Every structure is written in C-alpha cells, then in structure tokens.
Short mmCIF file of C-alpha atoms and ligand atoms in Angstrom, two decimals:
data_model
loop_
_atom_site.label_atom_id
_atom_site.label_comp_id
_atom_site.label_asym_id
_atom_site.label_seq_id
_atom_site.Cartn_x
_atom_site.Cartn_y
_atom_site.Cartn_z
CA MET P 21 -4.12 17.03 32.11
CA ASN P 22 -6.68 16.24 29.38
CA VAL P 23 -5.59 17.48 25.99
CA VAL P 24 -7.79 17.13 22.93
CA LEU P 25 -6.42 17.84 19.47
CA ALA P 26 -9.06 18.55 16.85
CA ALA P 27 -7.88 18.08 13.29
CA SER P 28 -9.09 17.31 9.80
CA GLU P 29 -6.46 14.59 9.35
CA ALA P 30 -4.19 12.44 11.48
CA ALA P 31 -1.93 9.51 10.66
CA PRO P 32 -2.43 6.62 10.38
CA PHE P 33 -6.14 7.14 9.75
CA ALA P 34 -6.09 9.77 7.03
CA LYS P 35 -3.26 11.78 5.54
CA THR P 36 -2.68 14.22 2.73
CA GLY P 37 0.34 16.02 4.19
CA GLY P 38 2.40 17.07 7.17
CA LEU P 39 -0.54 17.90 9.45
CA ALA P 40 -1.42 14.21 9.76
CA ASP P 41 2.12 13.31 10.85
CA VAL P 42 2.26 16.16 13.34
CA ILE P 43 -0.98 15.20 15.09
CA CYS P 44 0.03 11.56 15.31
CA ALA P 45 3.46 12.41 16.73
CA LEU P 46 2.06 14.84 19.29
CA ILE P 47 -0.44 12.31 20.59
CA LYS P 48 2.40 9.81 21.03
CA GLU P 49 4.67 12.30 22.80
CA PHE P 50 1.95 13.62 25.11
CA THR P 51 0.88 10.13 26.09
CA ARG P 52 4.48 9.20 26.77
CA ALA P 53 4.78 12.28 28.99
CA GLY P 54 1.77 11.21 31.03
CA LEU P 55 -0.92 13.48 29.58
CA ASN P 56 -4.31 12.12 28.57
CA ALA P 57 -4.28 12.98 24.89
CA TRP P 58 -6.91 12.42 22.21
CA VAL P 59 -7.45 13.40 18.63
CA VAL P 60 -10.95 14.08 17.33
CA MET P 61 -11.28 13.86 13.56
CA PRO P 62 -13.81 12.96 10.85
CA PHE P 63 -14.66 9.35 10.21
CA TYR P 64 -13.43 9.28 6.63
CA ARG P 65 -13.69 6.28 4.35
CA SER P 66 -9.97 5.60 4.81
CA ALA P 67 -10.54 5.03 8.54
CA ARG P 68 -13.73 3.03 7.95
CA THR P 69 -12.14 0.60 5.56
CA ARG P 70 -8.75 0.13 7.18
CA PHE P 71 -9.41 0.25 10.94
CA ASP P 72 -11.63 -1.81 13.16
CA THR P 73 -13.13 1.13 15.06
CA PHE P 74 -15.54 0.86 17.97
CA ASP P 75 -19.04 2.22 17.54
CA THR P 76 -19.95 3.85 20.87
CA GLY P 77 -23.60 4.08 19.84
CA LEU P 78 -23.57 7.72 21.00
CA GLU P 79 -25.37 10.15 18.73
CA PHE P 80 -25.75 13.91 18.54
CA THR P 81 -27.31 16.50 16.28
CA VAL P 82 -25.97 19.73 14.85
CA PRO P 83 -28.31 22.42 13.53
CA MET P 84 -26.93 23.90 10.31
CA GLY P 85 -29.04 26.65 8.77
CA ASP P 86 -32.48 25.18 8.13
CA GLU P 87 -31.38 21.57 8.43
CA VAL P 88 -30.28 19.37 11.30
CA LEU P 89 -27.44 16.92 10.74
CA LYS P 90 -26.99 13.76 12.75
CA GLY P 91 -23.61 12.54 13.91
CA GLY P 92 -22.20 9.47 15.62
CA VAL P 93 -19.14 8.83 17.75
CA ARG P 94 -16.57 6.10 17.15
CA THR P 95 -13.27 5.40 18.84
CA TYR P 96 -10.09 3.51 18.12
CA GLY P 97 -7.69 2.51 20.88
CA ASP P 98 -7.23 4.93 23.76
CA SER P 99 -6.69 8.12 21.88
CA ALA P 100 -8.65 8.42 18.64
CA ILE P 101 -12.21 9.73 18.47
CA PHE P 102 -14.10 9.93 15.19
CA VAL P 103 -17.17 11.92 14.37
CA GLU P 104 -19.28 10.00 11.96
CA CYS P 105 -21.49 11.55 9.31
CA ASP P 106 -21.30 9.52 6.13
CA GLU P 107 -23.02 12.09 4.00
CA LEU P 108 -20.09 14.45 4.66
CA PHE P 109 -17.07 12.23 5.22
CA ASP P 110 -17.53 8.85 3.56
CA ARG P 111 -15.71 9.89 0.37
CA ARG P 112 -12.68 8.81 -1.55
CA GLU P 113 -10.68 11.94 -0.79
CA LEU P 114 -10.39 14.19 2.26
CA TYR P 115 -10.87 17.64 0.76
CA GLY P 116 -11.48 17.27 -2.95
CA THR P 117 -10.28 15.78 -6.21
CA PRO P 118 -7.49 17.12 -8.44
CA GLU P 119 -10.25 18.98 -10.30
CA GLY P 120 -11.00 21.03 -7.23
CA ASP P 121 -12.25 21.15 -3.65
CA TYR P 122 -15.51 19.49 -2.68
CA LYS P 123 -18.24 22.08 -3.08
CA ASP P 124 -19.63 21.53 0.40
CA ASN P 125 -16.36 21.90 2.33
CA ALA P 126 -17.75 24.79 4.38
CA ARG P 127 -20.66 22.65 5.49
CA ARG P 128 -18.40 19.65 6.18
CA PHE P 129 -16.01 21.50 8.44
CA ILE P 130 -18.54 23.76 10.18
CA PHE P 131 -20.19 20.50 11.09
CA LEU P 132 -16.86 19.07 12.24
CA SER P 133 -16.21 22.02 14.55
CA ARG P 134 -19.60 21.68 16.25
CA ALA P 135 -19.32 17.91 16.24
CA VAL P 136 -16.00 17.98 18.11
CA LEU P 137 -17.70 19.76 21.02
CA GLU P 138 -20.80 17.58 20.91
CA ALA P 139 -18.77 14.37 20.78
CA LEU P 140 -16.72 15.42 23.81
CA LYS P 141 -19.91 16.07 25.74
CA MET P 142 -21.36 12.72 24.74
CA LEU P 143 -18.18 11.01 25.90
CA ASP P 144 -18.09 13.12 29.06
CA LEU P 145 -14.53 14.05 28.22
CA LYS P 146 -13.67 17.49 29.61
CA PRO P 147 -10.55 18.92 28.02
CA ASP P 148 -8.23 21.20 29.94
CA VAL P 149 -6.89 22.25 26.59
CA LEU P 150 -8.58 21.98 23.24
CA HIS P 151 -5.96 22.41 20.55
CA VAL P 152 -7.35 23.06 17.06
CA ASN P 153 -5.48 22.97 13.77
CA ASP P 154 -5.94 25.02 10.60
CA TRP P 155 -9.19 26.41 9.23
CA GLN P 156 -11.11 23.15 9.30
CA THR P 157 -11.40 23.26 13.09
CA ALA P 158 -10.86 26.99 13.66
CA LEU P 159 -14.49 27.63 14.59
CA VAL P 160 -14.12 25.58 17.77
CA PRO P 161 -12.55 28.35 19.94
CA LEU P 162 -15.14 30.82 18.63
CA TYR P 163 -17.98 28.46 19.52
CA LEU P 164 -16.52 28.07 23.00
CA LYS P 165 -16.64 31.85 23.43
CA THR P 166 -20.17 32.18 22.02
CA LEU P 167 -22.67 29.32 21.69
CA TYR P 168 -20.96 27.25 24.38
CA GLY P 169 -19.78 30.25 26.43
CA LYS P 170 -22.14 29.52 29.26
CA ASP P 171 -21.87 25.76 29.03
CA ASP P 172 -20.57 24.50 32.36
CA PHE P 173 -19.02 21.50 30.66
CA PHE P 174 -16.35 23.63 28.98
CA LYS P 175 -15.85 26.22 31.71
CA ASP P 176 -12.29 25.03 32.39
CA THR P 177 -11.29 24.48 28.77
CA ALA P 178 -8.53 26.68 27.34
CA THR P 179 -7.97 26.81 23.57
CA MET P 180 -4.99 26.91 21.31
CA MET P 181 -4.79 27.05 17.54
CA THR P 182 -1.90 26.02 15.34
CA ILE P 183 -1.51 27.40 11.84
CA HIS P 184 0.05 24.69 9.70
CA ASN P 185 -0.33 26.61 6.47
CA LEU P 186 -1.64 30.16 6.20
CA GLY P 187 -2.19 29.69 2.47
CA TYR P 188 -5.40 27.78 3.24
CA GLN P 189 -7.90 29.89 5.16
CA GLY P 190 -11.32 28.41 4.43
CA LEU P 191 -12.71 31.27 2.36
CA PHE P 192 -16.37 31.05 1.39
CA GLU P 193 -19.20 33.19 0.07
CA PRO P 194 -21.17 34.47 3.04
CA GLU P 195 -24.80 33.96 1.92
CA GLN P 196 -25.02 30.24 2.67
CA VAL P 197 -22.17 29.87 5.08
CA VAL P 198 -23.00 32.49 7.71
CA PRO P 199 -26.41 30.89 8.46
CA GLN P 200 -24.78 27.45 8.65
CA ILE P 201 -22.33 28.69 11.29
CA GLY P 202 -25.28 29.60 13.45
CA LEU P 203 -23.85 32.67 15.19
CA GLY P 204 -25.95 35.26 13.34
CA TRP P 205 -24.77 37.95 10.95
CA GLY P 206 -23.19 39.90 13.80
CA ILE P 207 -20.10 37.75 13.41
CA PHE P 208 -19.65 38.83 9.79
CA THR P 209 -17.64 42.00 10.47
CA PRO P 210 -13.99 42.94 9.92
CA GLU P 211 -13.35 42.36 13.63
CA GLY P 212 -15.10 38.99 13.26
CA ILE P 213 -14.75 36.50 10.43
CA GLU P 214 -15.32 38.80 7.46
CA PHE P 215 -12.41 39.04 5.05
CA TYR P 216 -12.68 41.13 1.90
CA GLY P 217 -16.35 40.26 1.51
CA LYS P 218 -15.91 36.55 2.23
CA VAL P 219 -16.18 34.36 5.29
CA ASN P 220 -12.72 33.43 6.57
CA LEU P 221 -12.97 30.45 8.88
CA LEU P 222 -9.32 30.52 9.92
CA LYS P 223 -9.90 34.01 11.28
CA ALA P 224 -12.43 32.60 13.75
CA GLY P 225 -9.55 30.81 15.47
CA LEU P 226 -7.13 33.71 15.20
CA ILE P 227 -9.47 36.07 17.00
CA SER P 228 -10.69 33.70 19.69
CA ALA P 229 -8.06 31.09 20.66
CA ASP P 230 -6.20 31.68 23.94
CA ALA P 231 -2.87 30.92 22.27
CA LEU P 232 -1.67 30.75 18.68
CA THR P 233 1.25 28.83 17.30
CA THR P 234 2.69 28.01 13.95
CA VAL P 235 5.17 25.36 12.97
CA SER P 236 8.52 27.18 12.87
CA GLU P 237 9.96 30.34 14.32
CA SER P 238 10.82 31.79 10.94
CA TYR P 239 7.31 31.23 9.64
CA ALA P 240 5.88 32.84 12.79
CA SER P 241 7.68 36.05 11.94
CA GLU P 242 7.22 35.79 8.15
CA ILE P 243 3.41 35.62 8.37
CA GLN P 244 3.30 38.91 10.25
CA GLY P 245 4.58 40.64 7.11
CA ARG P 246 2.90 41.38 3.81
CA LYS P 247 4.82 38.94 1.63
CA TYR P 248 3.78 35.77 3.48
CA GLY P 249 0.79 37.07 5.44
CA PHE P 250 -1.87 36.21 2.82
CA GLY P 251 -3.87 39.26 3.83
CA LEU P 252 -3.98 38.24 7.50
CA ASP P 253 -0.67 39.85 8.45
CA GLY P 254 -2.49 42.74 10.14
CA VAL P 255 -4.55 40.42 12.33
CA LEU P 256 -1.48 38.33 13.13
CA LYS P 257 0.60 41.34 13.97
CA ARG P 258 -2.00 42.45 16.46
CA LYS P 259 -1.78 38.95 17.98
CA SER P 260 2.00 39.02 17.91
CA ARG P 261 2.44 38.38 21.61
CA ALA P 262 0.16 35.35 21.60
CA LEU P 263 1.79 33.86 18.48
CA LYS P 264 4.70 31.44 18.93
CA GLY P 265 6.67 29.31 16.49
CA ILE P 266 7.20 25.71 17.59
CA LEU P 267 9.15 23.64 15.12
CA ASN P 268 7.70 20.37 13.88
CA GLY P 269 9.75 17.29 14.52
CA VAL P 270 10.04 13.90 12.91
CA ASP P 271 8.83 10.68 14.44
CA TYR P 272 11.98 8.61 14.10
CA GLU P 273 10.08 5.46 15.03
CA GLU P 274 8.38 5.92 11.68
CA TRP P 275 11.15 7.52 9.70
CA ASP P 276 14.61 6.04 10.16
CA PRO P 277 16.64 4.07 7.62
CA ARG P 278 18.01 1.89 10.44
CA THR P 279 14.59 0.41 11.14
CA ASP P 280 12.50 1.19 8.05
CA THR P 281 11.32 -2.21 6.83
CA VAL P 282 9.68 -0.85 3.70
CA ILE P 283 12.94 0.22 2.03
CA PRO P 284 15.04 -2.39 0.16
CA ALA P 285 17.85 -2.41 2.76
CA GLN P 286 18.47 -0.74 6.12
CA TYR P 287 21.47 1.49 6.73
CA SER P 288 23.02 3.98 9.12
CA PRO P 289 25.87 6.51 9.00
CA ALA P 290 28.21 3.77 10.22
CA ASP P 291 27.20 1.35 7.48
CA MET P 292 25.96 2.87 4.25
CA ALA P 293 25.90 -0.32 2.15
CA GLY P 294 22.11 -0.40 2.40
CA LYS P 295 21.78 3.03 0.83
CA ILE P 296 23.67 1.84 -2.24
CA LYS P 297 21.12 -0.96 -2.60
CA CYS P 298 18.25 1.49 -2.20
CA LYS P 299 19.71 3.73 -4.88
CA ALA P 300 20.19 0.78 -7.22
CA ARG P 301 16.56 -0.26 -6.73
CA LEU P 302 15.32 3.27 -7.33
CA MET P 303 17.42 3.60 -10.49
CA ARG P 304 16.23 0.27 -11.81
CA ARG P 305 12.62 1.14 -11.18
CA PHE P 306 12.90 4.24 -13.34
CA SER P 307 15.42 2.86 -15.86
CA PHE P 308 18.06 5.41 -14.96
CA GLY P 309 21.08 3.96 -16.76
CA ASP P 310 24.27 5.48 -15.38
CA PRO P 311 25.01 4.42 -11.78
CA THR P 312 27.74 7.03 -11.38
CA LYS P 313 25.27 9.87 -11.71
CA PRO P 314 23.42 11.40 -8.75
CA VAL P 315 19.67 11.07 -8.31
CA ALA P 316 17.50 13.84 -6.90
CA GLY P 317 14.08 13.21 -5.41
CA PHE P 318 10.97 15.29 -4.87
CA VAL P 319 8.09 14.10 -2.69
CA GLY P 320 5.22 16.42 -1.99
CA ARG P 321 1.98 18.01 -2.97
CA LEU P 322 2.03 19.22 -6.55
CA SER P 323 0.99 22.77 -5.85
CA LEU P 324 2.54 26.11 -6.68
CA GLN P 325 3.50 26.47 -3.00
CA LYS P 326 6.09 23.78 -3.57
CA GLY P 327 7.98 25.82 -6.16
CA LEU P 328 7.01 23.77 -9.18
CA ASP P 329 7.03 26.69 -11.59
CA ILE P 330 10.72 27.35 -10.99
CA PHE P 331 11.34 23.61 -10.99
CA VAL P 332 9.82 23.33 -14.48
CA GLU P 333 11.95 26.22 -15.68
CA ALA P 334 15.15 24.83 -14.17
CA LEU P 335 14.68 21.21 -15.27
CA GLU P 336 16.58 21.48 -18.54
CA GLU P 337 19.65 22.89 -16.82
CA MET P 338 19.51 20.45 -13.91
CA VAL P 339 19.40 17.36 -16.10
CA SER P 340 21.97 18.68 -18.54
CA ASN P 341 24.34 18.99 -15.57
CA GLY P 342 24.08 15.23 -15.17
CA LEU P 343 21.25 14.72 -12.70
CA TYR P 344 18.45 12.16 -12.67
CA ILE P 345 15.26 13.40 -11.07
CA VAL P 346 12.31 11.43 -9.72
CA MET P 347 9.18 13.27 -8.64
CA LEU P 348 6.33 11.79 -6.61
CA GLY P 349 3.26 13.79 -5.78
CA ARG P 350 -0.25 14.75 -6.60
CA GLY P 351 -2.19 17.94 -6.44
CA ASP P 352 -3.43 20.50 -8.94
CA VAL P 353 -4.58 19.04 -12.22
CA ALA P 354 -3.07 21.93 -14.21
CA LEU P 355 0.35 21.15 -12.75
CA HIS P 356 -0.10 17.42 -13.41
CA GLU P 357 -0.59 18.19 -17.08
CA ARG P 358 2.34 20.58 -17.27
CA LEU P 359 4.67 18.09 -15.62
CA LYS P 360 3.45 15.19 -17.75
CA LYS P 361 4.26 17.14 -20.89
CA LEU P 362 7.68 17.96 -19.57
CA GLN P 363 8.30 14.36 -18.64
CA LYS P 364 7.75 13.30 -22.26
CA ASN P 365 10.62 15.56 -23.32
CA TYR P 366 13.02 14.30 -20.68
CA LYS P 367 12.10 10.63 -20.54
CA LYS P 368 15.60 9.41 -19.80
CA ASN P 369 16.36 11.73 -16.90
CA PHE P 370 13.09 12.73 -15.34
CA ALA P 371 10.59 10.28 -13.86
CA LEU P 372 7.18 11.44 -12.70
CA VAL P 373 4.69 9.50 -10.60
CA ILE P 374 1.40 11.24 -9.93
CA LYS P 375 0.18 9.32 -6.92
CA TYR P 376 0.12 9.27 -3.19
CA ASN P 377 2.34 6.33 -2.31
CA ASP P 378 4.10 5.91 1.02
CA ALA P 379 6.33 3.02 -0.07
CA LEU P 380 7.59 4.89 -3.11
CA ALA P 381 8.15 8.00 -0.99
CA ARG P 382 10.40 5.91 1.26
CA LEU P 383 12.25 4.45 -1.72
CA ILE P 384 12.89 7.99 -2.95
CA TYR P 385 14.09 9.28 0.42
CA SER P 386 16.42 6.30 0.80
CA GLY P 387 17.56 5.91 -2.80
CA SER P 388 18.21 9.52 -3.73
CA ASP P 389 21.36 11.59 -3.21
CA LEU P 390 19.62 14.96 -3.25
CA PHE P 391 16.20 16.12 -2.18
CA LEU P 392 14.65 19.06 -4.00
CA MET P 393 12.46 21.50 -2.13
CA PRO P 394 12.28 24.80 -4.02
CA SER P 395 9.23 25.96 -2.03
CA ARG P 396 7.76 29.39 -2.62
CA TYR P 397 6.91 29.33 1.07
CA GLU P 398 7.16 26.56 3.66
CA PRO P 399 5.61 26.75 7.15
CA CYS P 400 7.89 23.97 8.40
CA GLY P 401 8.25 21.22 5.82
CA LEU P 402 8.73 17.60 6.76
CA GLY P 403 10.27 16.46 3.50
CA GLN P 404 13.63 18.11 4.15
CA LEU P 405 13.72 16.70 7.70
CA ILE P 406 13.00 13.14 6.62
CA ALA P 407 15.39 13.44 3.68
CA GLN P 408 18.25 14.45 5.97
CA ARG P 409 17.77 11.37 8.15
CA TYR P 410 17.81 9.17 5.03
CA GLY P 411 21.00 10.81 3.77
CA SER P 412 19.35 12.61 0.87
CA VAL P 413 20.89 16.06 0.99
CA PRO P 414 18.33 18.88 0.65
CA VAL P 415 18.60 21.51 -2.04
CA ALA P 416 16.00 23.92 -0.80
CA ARG P 417 14.81 27.48 -0.75
CA ARG P 418 15.66 29.54 2.32
CA THR P 419 12.13 30.17 3.55
CA GLY P 420 10.05 29.42 6.68
CA GLY P 421 10.90 26.17 8.38
CA ILE P 422 13.55 25.30 5.79
CA ARG P 423 15.57 28.25 7.03
CA ASP P 424 15.36 26.81 10.57
CA THR P 425 16.26 23.22 9.69
CA VAL P 426 18.79 23.15 6.85
CA ARG P 427 22.24 24.65 7.29
CA ASP P 428 23.88 25.78 4.06
CA TYR P 429 27.02 23.81 3.23
CA ASP P 430 30.28 25.68 3.60
CA PRO P 431 33.09 24.06 1.58
CA MET P 432 35.71 25.93 3.62
CA ASN P 433 34.99 24.13 6.87
CA GLY P 434 32.76 21.26 5.69
CA GLU P 435 29.88 22.37 7.91
CA GLY P 436 26.27 22.36 6.84
CA THR P 437 23.55 19.87 5.95
CA GLY P 438 22.32 21.01 2.54
CA PHE P 439 22.28 23.68 -0.15
CA LEU P 440 20.10 26.74 0.25
CA PHE P 441 19.12 29.44 -2.21
CA THR P 442 17.20 32.63 -1.52
CA ASP P 443 15.77 34.13 -4.73
CA TYR P 444 12.60 32.51 -5.93
CA SER P 445 13.94 31.86 -9.42
CA ALA P 446 14.91 28.99 -11.69
CA ASP P 447 18.44 30.36 -11.88
CA ALA P 448 18.85 30.33 -8.12
CA LEU P 449 17.54 26.75 -7.94
CA ALA P 450 19.76 25.54 -10.76
CA GLY P 451 22.68 27.35 -9.15
CA ALA P 452 22.18 25.56 -5.84
CA VAL P 453 21.90 22.22 -7.65
CA LYS P 454 25.14 23.01 -9.46
CA ARG P 455 26.87 23.71 -6.14
CA ALA P 456 25.57 20.38 -4.84
CA LEU P 457 26.83 18.51 -7.91
CA ASP P 458 30.28 20.04 -7.49
CA VAL P 459 30.48 18.69 -3.97
CA TYR P 460 29.02 15.34 -5.10
CA SER P 461 31.96 14.85 -7.42
CA ASP P 462 34.29 14.97 -4.41
CA THR P 463 33.43 11.68 -2.70
CA ALA P 464 35.03 12.42 0.65
CA ALA P 465 33.40 15.85 0.94
CA TRP P 466 30.04 14.40 -0.07
CA GLU P 467 30.20 11.59 2.47
CA SER P 468 31.03 14.02 5.21
CA LEU P 469 28.18 16.35 4.22
CA ARG P 470 25.79 13.40 4.13
CA ARG P 471 26.89 12.35 7.61
CA ASN P 472 26.14 15.87 8.84
CA ALA P 473 22.65 15.64 7.39
CA MET P 474 21.99 12.18 8.81
CA GLY P 475 23.18 13.29 12.22
CA ALA P 476 20.84 16.29 12.46
CA ASP P 477 18.27 15.69 15.16
CA PHE P 478 14.67 16.83 14.72
CA SER P 479 13.08 14.49 17.21
CA TRP P 480 9.82 15.63 18.74
CA ALA P 481 10.81 15.63 22.41
CA VAL P 482 11.93 19.26 22.58
CA SER P 483 9.00 20.65 20.58
CA ALA P 484 6.42 18.51 22.38
CA ARG P 485 7.74 19.93 25.65
CA LYS P 486 7.20 23.46 24.31
CA TYR P 487 3.58 22.62 23.50
CA MET P 488 3.07 21.16 26.96
CA ASP P 489 4.55 24.25 28.62
CA LEU P 490 2.20 26.40 26.62
CA TYR P 491 -0.77 24.19 27.53
CA ALA P 492 0.13 24.53 31.19
CA ALA P 493 0.39 28.30 30.86
CA ILE P 494 -2.99 28.78 29.16
CA ALA P 495 -4.77 26.24 31.36
CA LYS P 496 -3.57 28.09 34.45
CA LYS P 497 -4.87 31.40 33.13
CA ARG P 498 -8.45 30.14 32.90
CA PRO P 499 -10.62 31.79 35.52
P1 ADP Z 604 2.70 19.70 3.35
O1 ADP Z 604 2.82 21.15 2.98
O2 ADP Z 604 2.01 18.93 2.30
O3 ADP Z 604 2.16 19.46 4.72
P2 ADP Z 604 5.18 18.63 4.40
O4 ADP Z 604 6.56 18.63 3.82
O5 ADP Z 604 5.02 19.33 5.71
O6 ADP Z 604 4.22 19.21 3.31
O7 ADP Z 604 4.68 17.14 4.61
C1 ADP Z 604 4.51 16.27 3.56
C2 ADP Z 604 4.40 14.86 4.10
O8 ADP Z 604 3.58 14.10 3.22
C3 ADP Z 604 5.73 14.14 4.14
O9 ADP Z 604 5.66 13.14 5.14
C4 ADP Z 604 5.80 13.50 2.74
O10 ADP Z 604 6.65 12.39 2.72
C5 ADP Z 604 4.35 13.12 2.53
N1 ADP Z 604 3.90 13.11 1.14
C6 ADP Z 604 3.55 14.18 0.39
N2 ADP Z 604 3.16 13.81 -0.85
C7 ADP Z 604 3.27 12.47 -0.89
C8 ADP Z 604 3.00 11.48 -1.90
N3 ADP Z 604 2.56 11.81 -3.10
N4 ADP Z 604 3.21 10.18 -1.58
C9 ADP Z 604 3.65 9.84 -0.35
N5 ADP Z 604 3.92 10.72 0.63
C10 ADP Z 604 3.73 12.02 0.38
#
C-alpha cells in the first residue's frame, strides 16, 4: 500500500511542535510494517541548510488567482518529498515570528495543498491513501473531490485528515483567498468553507476527507461539544461516525533516558544514578542552590493554550512551597514579556529560557522531578508522555489527551503516574503541586510513583496499527 502523509512540518526537517514528531514516527512505523510511506512537506530553510536533499529537476506550476507560481520537487532518502518554492518557504520560521503569523500564510498553504498533488503526479507516485494534517494541508481532500475529481491519476486515492489542534483553523478574509483557492465562489457557503464570514481552510478537510481522526479519544469527544469545539462542534458532530481518536505515541528510539546521548548521564528504573547527575547539571545551570528541593520543568509553546495564565497566577504559591521551576519555550510575544517580568521577581526559584532548544528540553525532562502541564486544552500532548519516560512526574490538567495518558496518583494504593487537576484555575494547579510535594517528601512513595511513570508505555506500535486498519478500510471503500 502507498501511503502519503502531507504535512506542514515533520521531524527531523522542520519542527515547531508535536505534529513534526507524529509524522516522523508514523513514517517509521509504516515503513517497518511494510507499507510504502512518504511525507510531502515544504522545502523550508531548515531543510535546505541542514540536509543534503536531492533535486529531482521536476517542476510544476500552480495557478493562484491572477498569478502562476512555480514549484520544484526535492527528495531525501526513501520517504521524504519536498515542494520547493523559495519565495514562500525559504524563511527563518515556519509560520511566523513571535510578533505574529506571516501575512501570506493563506497563499503559502493553498500553494502547498496544490503542490502536494502536483508533486505526486510529477513523481508518478499514486497514493492509495493520502493522509493530510491540520489546516495547512486540509484543502487536499477538497481538491481531490473537485479540481482533480476526474483526474485518472487519483481515481484510487482515499483521503484521511487528522486534526492535531482544533484551535488553529486557517481563518482568512475571503476577498483575496477565495480566488487563490481556485474553486470559485460557490465553495464559500456554510456547507462549504465559509465560517462566520471568513474562509476556514480546516473545514475543507472536515467536509471532504473520507475519514477523520484526532489525536486522543478524549479530544475526539471533547471537540464535538461547545466548550472545546471552537465553533466547529456542529460540523464535527455531524461527522461523528467518521471521526476517531487515535492516541499519539512516543518514539522511544528518540526519547529514552537509557539511550539518550544528549543528556549528561543515562539511566533506567533499575539504575537511577544518572538521573541524579542530570538533576545536578540542571540545577547548576540555573543556579538553583538547595539540592534537597524538587525541580519542576515546563517545555512547550508559550501560548495561552498551555495554561500560562494560571501558571503565572500560581507561581508565587508554588515557589513558596519550596519548588524550583525551569521553563523553556517560545511563542506569543505578549506572554514572553509577562513571563520575563515575573522572572525578575523570582530570580532565585524561577528560570525562564525563551528559545527552541532540543538539548535543553532533554536536560529538563531528565533533570526535573515534576513536569508542569496546566493546559487549557490538550489534543494529545507529547510533553507529559516524554516526561513520564524520563521520570519527571506530570502535574497536569485533566483535559484531552492528558486525561487518557496520566493516571492520578492514589496514596492509598500507590497507583498512578502523576497528579491531575480539573478546574482551570491557579488554585487547582497549586493544589495539585502541593499534593505532589507532599508525596515527594516521602522518598519511598516518590520512588515508587516515579517507577510507575517510567514504566508507562506509549510506544507507537498500537496506534500505528489503528491508522493502518483505518487506511485499509477507507482504501477498500473506494469505487
Ligand atoms: P504542541 O501543542 O506544541 O504540539 P506537544 O506537547 O504535543 O505540544 O508537543 C511539543 C513537542 O515539542 C515536544 O516534543 C516538546 O518537547 C517540544 N518542544 C516544545 N517547545 C520546545 C522548545 N522551546 N524547545 C525544545 N522543544 C520543544
């Protein structure tokens, strides 16, 4: 079976978050299972400068409104295909700077969606399943039902779309964007891609893909309700039968303290000496003075989704309870400023690094005792999964994928892998941290809890199998 994943990012070529890890892991799993699997993605600067890609010399054009854009096709190894258009993709960042999104994102990703199909044709690569991800590639299934509907090349191609985060829908003003899409104004209706007067590119995938998935079972049901549906709950409810939750996994070849060569020392549940070294290194790096105190880490995008407003409110109480906190992330400039100010007031206990830095992320996962994830909503969340494997016990909000992957600690029987709270409030967060610190002060209980967390298994095999079963089902249904 030929499976093509279309995505706006994939590790190791370009990454801003979990999507990149997911695509990379799926390609690996599918290939291992004997499928022919490819990813098609933009040829960003990060791929150009760090990978020796192969220029196929193939070229194509995409009409966009009154202009025609040229694209090229590059490959890397057996499974990565890049669409090249330097004007759109040769930039420092993938989607925008901390000041805001790139102004031409609609144009960039409408182009990408057409380019995916054109590149496949140039390469003579006929997918049995074309699996698109998030709004940046959501036009692909719609194009296959419209512009390319009569194209023999794709007559056996089934489509699937995965929602990695419903909070990002690709909303744009219609005047410029509808002509660029090239399907006429007939598509701009409530049954089509209109959404409260704007163009909603994600909706293109929701209404036209043969199957829909999202990245945890809890999130699949949450997004069909008002609270987490971001205005699309009605559409999703109507699609309820086609919408499945398939939990993300972790690639333990990449993320395991036994084999991680980036961290200061390796360790495993049977021999935790390495973790003590990692913690010492982390504490030294941020001049945290008292080695008896616990350290909590946060690694993630600095956006309101990640619960940073309640974090800010709870900080005083958390540090006064005897916790050091180190935060690594980047995101919204307004949040950067707020956190920087806060950091000045809590210099001794709160370290803040506004960067994207894989090595430091690993030092935090390995060197911390607790991992904070107070998310407002969380489709799946990789942070809490990685943290568990590295023995950093999650303190997290019971929402979406967190609900499906962290079991609340029960002091009566010693079961559980972390500390969950439900209310989206600073009090609830501080309360969960307090519960964690109480257990931390009981060394035997803490070690046993940490072993539970490290032993939890979120490997991809089971979830990748669910994707493959779904591929087989939709491919069979094609006429
Ligand atoms: P998202 O909502 O951003 O996809 P996830 O928890 O699903 O969040 O995935 C985040 C991934 O990105 C994790 O692998 C995490 O370690 C990584 N990550 C996020 N921010 C940073 C950063 N500033 N530096 C290094 N890694 C980061």
